[in-house]
Short mmCIF file of C-alpha atoms and ligand atoms in Angstrom, two decimals:
data_model
loop_
_atom_site.label_atom_id
_atom_site.label_comp_id
_atom_site.label_asym_id
_atom_site.label_seq_id
_atom_site.Cartn_x
_atom_site.Cartn_y
_atom_site.Cartn_z
CA MET A 374 91.01 117.02 92.61
CA HIS A 375 90.01 117.83 96.20
CA ASP A 376 92.65 118.27 98.91
CA VAL A 377 92.55 118.89 102.63
CA PRO A 378 94.29 122.24 103.32
CA SER A 379 97.34 121.89 105.57
CA HIS A 380 95.99 123.99 108.46
CA VAL A 381 92.92 121.77 108.89
CA ALA A 382 94.59 119.04 111.00
CA ALA A 383 95.90 121.53 113.57
CA CYS A 384 92.54 123.26 113.78
CA LEU A 385 90.74 119.94 114.34
CA LYS A 386 93.17 118.85 117.04
CA ASP A 387 92.77 122.17 118.89
CA ALA A 388 88.98 121.96 118.60
CA VAL A 389 88.86 118.38 119.93
CA ASP A 390 91.19 119.27 122.85
CA ALA A 391 89.11 122.34 123.72
CA ALA A 392 85.80 120.50 123.50
CA THR A 393 86.75 117.27 125.27
CA PRO A 394 85.84 118.51 128.80
CA ARG A 395 82.29 119.21 127.56
CA PHE A 396 81.79 115.57 126.50
CA SER A 397 81.25 112.28 128.32
CA PRO A 398 84.20 109.80 128.20
CA ASN A 399 82.42 107.85 125.46
CA ASP A 400 81.75 110.99 123.39
CA ALA A 401 85.27 112.33 123.92
CA GLY A 402 86.76 109.02 122.76
CA PHE A 403 84.46 109.04 119.74
CA ALA A 404 85.54 112.61 118.81
CA ARG A 405 89.21 111.62 119.03
CA ARG A 406 88.71 108.50 116.92
CA VAL A 407 86.70 110.44 114.34
CA PHE A 408 89.46 113.01 113.71
CA ASP A 409 92.41 110.71 114.35
CA LYS A 410 93.47 110.70 110.68
CA GLY A 411 92.14 114.16 109.83
CA LEU A 412 89.61 114.67 107.07
CA ALA A 413 91.42 112.93 104.20
CA PRO A 414 89.68 109.53 104.65
CA TYR A 415 86.27 111.24 104.64
CA LEU A 416 87.04 113.43 101.65
CA GLU A 417 88.27 110.38 99.76
CA ARG A 418 85.00 108.61 100.54
CA ILE A 419 82.84 111.59 99.54
CA VAL A 420 84.57 111.59 96.14
CA GLN A 421 84.19 107.79 95.89
CA TYR A 422 80.43 108.04 96.43
CA GLY A 423 80.06 110.75 93.78
CA PHE A 424 79.14 113.46 96.31
CA ALA A 425 81.72 116.05 95.14
CA GLY A 426 80.34 119.24 93.61
CA ARG A 427 76.69 118.23 93.95
CA GLY A 428 75.40 121.63 95.14
CA ARG A 429 73.36 121.90 98.32
CA VAL A 430 73.80 118.82 100.50
CA LEU A 431 72.24 117.72 103.80
CA ASP A 432 74.41 115.84 106.31
CA ALA A 433 71.64 114.17 108.31
CA GLY A 434 72.87 113.28 111.81
CA CYS A 435 76.22 115.03 111.39
CA GLY A 436 77.68 114.16 114.81
CA PHE A 437 81.02 115.95 115.22
CA GLY A 438 80.83 116.87 111.54
CA GLN A 439 83.68 115.11 109.79
CA TRP A 440 81.44 114.29 106.82
CA SER A 441 79.98 117.82 106.73
CA LEU A 442 83.48 119.30 106.59
CA ALA A 443 84.56 116.83 103.91
CA LEU A 444 81.40 117.56 101.88
CA ALA A 445 82.22 121.28 102.07
CA LEU A 446 85.84 120.66 101.04
CA ALA A 447 84.43 118.72 98.07
CA GLY A 448 82.69 121.84 96.79
CA ASN A 449 79.24 121.59 98.36
CA GLU A 450 77.14 123.96 100.44
CA VAL A 451 76.22 121.92 103.50
CA ASP A 452 73.35 121.92 105.98
CA ALA A 453 74.16 119.70 108.96
CA VAL A 454 71.57 118.48 111.43
CA ASP A 455 72.01 116.52 114.65
CA ILE A 456 69.90 115.92 117.73
CA ALA A 457 72.88 116.47 120.07
CA ALA A 458 73.41 120.15 120.91
CA ASN A 459 77.04 119.72 122.02
CA ARG A 460 77.97 118.07 118.69
CA VAL A 461 76.22 120.83 116.74
CA ASP A 462 78.10 123.44 118.82
CA PHE A 463 81.37 121.66 118.16
CA LEU A 464 80.78 121.63 114.39
CA THR A 465 79.66 125.27 114.42
CA ASP A 466 82.98 126.24 116.04
CA VAL A 467 85.12 124.13 113.71
CA ALA A 468 83.33 125.08 110.47
CA GLY A 469 83.58 128.75 111.52
CA ALA A 470 87.27 128.48 112.32
CA LEU A 471 87.91 126.77 108.97
CA ARG A 472 85.60 129.18 107.11
CA LEU A 473 83.81 126.32 105.39
CA PRO A 474 80.22 126.60 104.05
CA VAL A 475 78.57 124.40 106.68
CA ARG A 476 75.36 125.45 108.50
CA PRO A 477 74.85 123.24 111.56
CA ALA A 478 71.49 123.11 113.31
CA GLN A 479 70.04 121.06 116.12
CA GLY A 480 67.13 118.80 115.25
CA GLY A 481 65.91 115.31 114.48
CA ILE A 482 66.15 113.80 111.04
CA GLU A 483 62.65 112.30 111.24
CA LYS A 484 61.21 115.81 110.72
CA THR A 485 63.31 118.69 109.44
CA PRO A 486 62.39 122.31 108.67
CA PHE A 487 63.48 122.14 105.03
CA PRO A 488 60.97 122.50 102.18
CA ASP A 489 60.40 119.62 99.75
CA ALA A 490 63.22 119.01 97.25
CA THR A 491 65.66 121.40 98.97
CA PHE A 492 68.76 119.29 98.49
CA ASP A 493 70.75 118.02 95.52
CA ALA A 494 72.09 115.22 97.71
CA VAL A 495 71.52 113.79 101.19
CA PHE A 496 74.19 112.03 103.23
CA CYS A 497 73.34 110.05 106.36
CA TYR A 498 76.17 108.07 107.97
CA GLY A 499 75.63 105.97 111.08
CA VAL A 500 72.33 107.52 112.12
CA LEU A 501 69.26 105.96 110.50
CA PHE A 502 69.16 103.02 112.92
CA LEU A 503 69.10 105.38 115.94
CA THR A 504 65.86 106.95 114.75
CA ASP A 505 62.35 105.93 113.76
CA TRP A 506 64.05 104.89 110.55
CA LYS A 507 61.00 104.51 108.32
CA ARG A 508 59.98 108.10 109.12
CA SER A 509 63.56 109.21 108.55
CA VAL A 510 63.75 107.51 105.15
CA ALA A 511 60.54 109.28 104.12
CA GLU A 512 61.86 112.63 105.38
CA LEU A 513 65.27 112.33 103.71
CA LEU A 514 63.59 111.52 100.40
CA ARG A 515 61.10 114.36 100.88
CA VAL A 516 63.84 116.99 101.17
CA LEU A 517 65.86 115.48 98.30
CA ARG A 518 65.10 116.79 94.81
CA PRO A 519 64.00 114.34 92.12
CA GLY A 520 67.16 112.89 90.54
CA GLY A 521 69.14 113.74 93.70
CA LEU A 522 71.56 111.29 95.33
CA LEU A 523 71.06 109.61 98.71
CA TYR A 524 73.68 107.83 100.82
CA CYS A 525 72.82 106.01 104.04
CA ASN A 526 74.09 103.07 106.02
CA ALA A 527 72.93 100.74 108.77
CA ASN A 528 73.92 97.65 110.76
CA GLY A 529 72.96 94.05 110.20
CA PHE A 530 72.75 91.29 112.80
CA GLY A 531 76.48 90.53 112.50
CA TRP A 532 77.35 93.97 113.92
CA TYR A 533 75.47 93.21 117.13
CA LYS A 534 77.11 89.77 117.40
CA HIS A 535 80.43 91.61 117.06
CA LEU A 536 79.54 94.06 119.86
CA TRP A 537 78.38 91.21 122.07
CA HIS A 538 81.43 89.01 121.56
CA THR A 539 84.30 91.53 121.30
CA GLY A 540 83.33 94.48 123.50
CA HIS A 541 84.31 96.81 120.61
CA ASN A 542 85.20 100.38 121.87
CA ARG A 543 84.19 99.71 125.49
CA THR A 544 84.49 102.74 127.82
CA PRO A 545 83.44 103.22 131.47
CA ASP A 546 80.12 104.67 130.29
CA TYR A 547 79.55 102.34 127.32
CA ASP A 548 79.12 98.56 127.47
CA PRO A 549 78.93 97.16 123.91
CA ALA A 550 77.35 93.86 125.01
CA LEU A 551 74.59 95.70 126.83
CA ARG A 552 74.12 97.89 123.76
CA ALA A 553 73.69 94.80 121.59
CA ALA A 554 71.15 93.31 123.98
CA ARG A 555 69.15 96.54 124.19
CA ALA A 556 69.32 96.96 120.40
CA LEU A 557 67.75 93.55 119.84
CA LEU A 558 64.95 94.25 122.32
CA ASN A 559 64.46 97.67 120.73
CA THR A 560 64.17 96.07 117.31
CA TRP A 561 61.53 93.64 118.58
CA ASN A 562 59.62 96.59 120.06
CA TYR A 563 59.84 98.56 116.78
CA HIS A 564 58.46 95.61 114.83
CA ASN A 565 55.68 94.97 117.33
CA GLY A 566 54.38 98.49 117.80
CA GLN A 567 55.83 98.84 121.32
CA PRO A 568 57.57 102.03 122.56
CA VAL A 569 61.22 102.16 121.51
CA GLU A 570 64.11 103.47 123.58
CA PRO A 571 65.05 106.93 122.20
CA GLY A 572 68.47 106.95 120.54
CA MET A 573 68.85 103.16 120.83
CA ASP A 574 69.75 101.06 117.78
CA ILE A 575 67.15 99.31 115.69
CA LEU A 576 68.50 96.47 113.59
CA ILE A 577 67.61 97.11 109.92
CA THR A 578 68.27 94.36 107.42
CA PRO A 579 69.57 95.40 103.98
CA GLU A 580 66.40 93.95 102.47
CA GLU A 581 64.13 95.99 104.76
CA LEU A 582 65.98 99.20 103.98
CA ALA A 583 65.96 98.62 100.22
CA ALA A 584 62.23 97.82 100.33
CA GLU A 585 61.43 100.98 102.32
CA LEU A 586 63.50 103.14 99.98
CA THR A 587 61.69 101.68 96.99
CA ALA A 588 58.29 102.26 98.62
CA ARG A 589 59.25 105.90 99.30
CA GLY A 590 60.23 106.68 95.73
CA ALA A 591 63.93 105.83 95.49
CA CYS A 592 65.38 104.09 92.45
CA ASP A 593 68.76 102.79 91.26
CA ILE A 594 69.32 101.32 94.73
CA ARG A 595 72.78 99.85 95.27
CA VAL A 596 73.71 97.98 98.46
CA ASP A 597 77.11 96.69 99.61
CA GLY A 598 79.37 96.55 102.63
CA GLU A 599 80.34 99.87 104.21
CA GLY A 600 82.94 101.64 102.08
CA LEU A 601 82.49 99.38 99.05
CA LEU A 602 80.09 101.38 96.85
CA GLY A 603 81.06 104.00 94.31
CA THR A 604 84.36 104.43 92.50
CA PRO A 605 87.63 105.26 94.28
CA ALA A 606 89.59 108.19 92.82
CA PRO A 607 92.38 107.22 90.38
CA GLY A 608 95.22 105.69 92.42
CA ALA A 609 93.01 105.18 95.49
CA GLU A 610 91.39 101.96 96.62
CA PHE A 611 88.37 100.84 98.64
CA ARG A 612 89.15 101.42 102.33
CA PRO A 613 86.17 100.28 104.44
CA PHE A 614 85.99 101.37 108.07
CA PHE A 615 83.93 98.34 109.04
CA GLN A 616 83.46 94.76 107.90
CA LYS A 617 80.75 93.70 105.49
CA GLU A 618 80.13 90.60 107.64
CA TYR A 619 80.81 89.63 111.21
CA MET A 620 80.56 85.99 112.25
CA GLY A 621 78.67 85.05 109.10
CA ASP A 622 75.96 87.72 109.32
CA PRO A 623 75.65 91.15 107.62
CA GLY A 624 77.80 93.75 109.36
CA VAL A 625 77.82 97.43 108.42
CA TYR A 626 76.31 97.99 104.99
CA GLU A 627 75.66 101.06 102.87
CA VAL A 628 73.15 102.18 100.27
CA LEU A 629 73.38 104.63 97.38
CA ALA A 630 70.12 105.52 95.67
CA GLU A 631 68.50 108.24 93.63
CA LYS A 632 65.14 109.86 94.12
CA ALA A 633 63.04 108.85 91.16
CA ALA A 634 62.39 111.75 88.82
CA ALA A 635 58.64 111.15 88.93
CA SER A 636 58.34 111.08 92.74
CA ARG A 637 57.35 114.14 94.72
C1 SAM B 467 77.11 107.14 115.42
S1 SAM B 467 76.88 108.88 115.40
C2 SAM B 467 77.23 109.27 113.70
C3 SAM B 467 77.53 110.71 113.51
C4 SAM B 467 78.20 111.06 112.19
N1 SAM B 467 77.28 110.96 111.07
C5 SAM B 467 79.42 110.20 111.98
O1 SAM B 467 79.48 109.51 110.97
O2 SAM B 467 80.29 110.22 112.85
C6 SAM B 467 75.14 109.04 115.48
C7 SAM B 467 74.66 110.46 115.53
O3 SAM B 467 73.26 110.49 115.34
C8 SAM B 467 72.72 111.50 116.16
N2 SAM B 467 71.30 111.22 116.30
C9 SAM B 467 70.69 110.27 117.03
N3 SAM B 467 69.36 110.31 116.87
C10 SAM B 467 69.11 111.33 116.00
C11 SAM B 467 67.94 111.88 115.43
N4 SAM B 467 66.74 111.38 115.70
N5 SAM B 467 68.06 112.91 114.57
C12 SAM B 467 69.28 113.44 114.30
N6 SAM B 467 70.44 112.96 114.82
C13 SAM B 467 70.35 111.92 115.65
C14 SAM B 467 73.55 111.41 117.42
O4 SAM B 467 73.47 112.59 118.19
C15 SAM B 467 74.93 111.17 116.85
O5 SAM B 467 75.63 112.36 116.61
#
């Protein structure tokens, strides 16, 4: 049984309030949404995915670190990597204040400093599609030990239809429709060997991701809508954060896989 200690919510609220002036309006809104319900929903999910008590775990693209903190509360020793220095600083402060075993570091997930097979599990939520994702898949599997567990997720075409039509989470510095349009152009560029816009989405179909994982030595690949893989704890239920489909096309989907024992 893994619980969120009672002082965690207050610490998170203080940290978000203190850090908000350092962030753009879009980032500040994201930080508030992320910690709105504390860490319980993330801890529940970590348990559901079978990530509790794995050992040494990489949170690849940790953002503000809600998953890193939940992974630590679930009995893991966590390395957390993100390209954004202000998010890494935020997580460093919070993990320190909470005395949780999380080591944040700034860097890209396409190439990390970790030796081969460093991690017992690798967790990558909401990041792959912002990177040169084929390189990232190869890197995440490189640092995972044979038999280790990988979680990642990505967005199908339905997600971009949703952004275009609904203006989901619009802020003065973030136009979801423009994001969708740029993401589609970026995807075309990625597929056609043209320069991609750094940090801009690339649409990855579930089939493409599963094929790349297989080619890079993953096995036991399971794919479903975000929040629908794994086994909820007794008495809990599946509580997705996003829809599996939007307007008839794949929305946010997730993958659980293992690194094949024979792969390097
Ligand atoms: C949508 S956020 C998700 C963050 C976190 N995993 C979560 O679930 O909230 C995407 C994150 O990916 C980070 N990111 C973007 N490109 C990256 C890269 N190449 N390597 C590492 N992190 C990257 C961003 O800085 C941002 O924190």
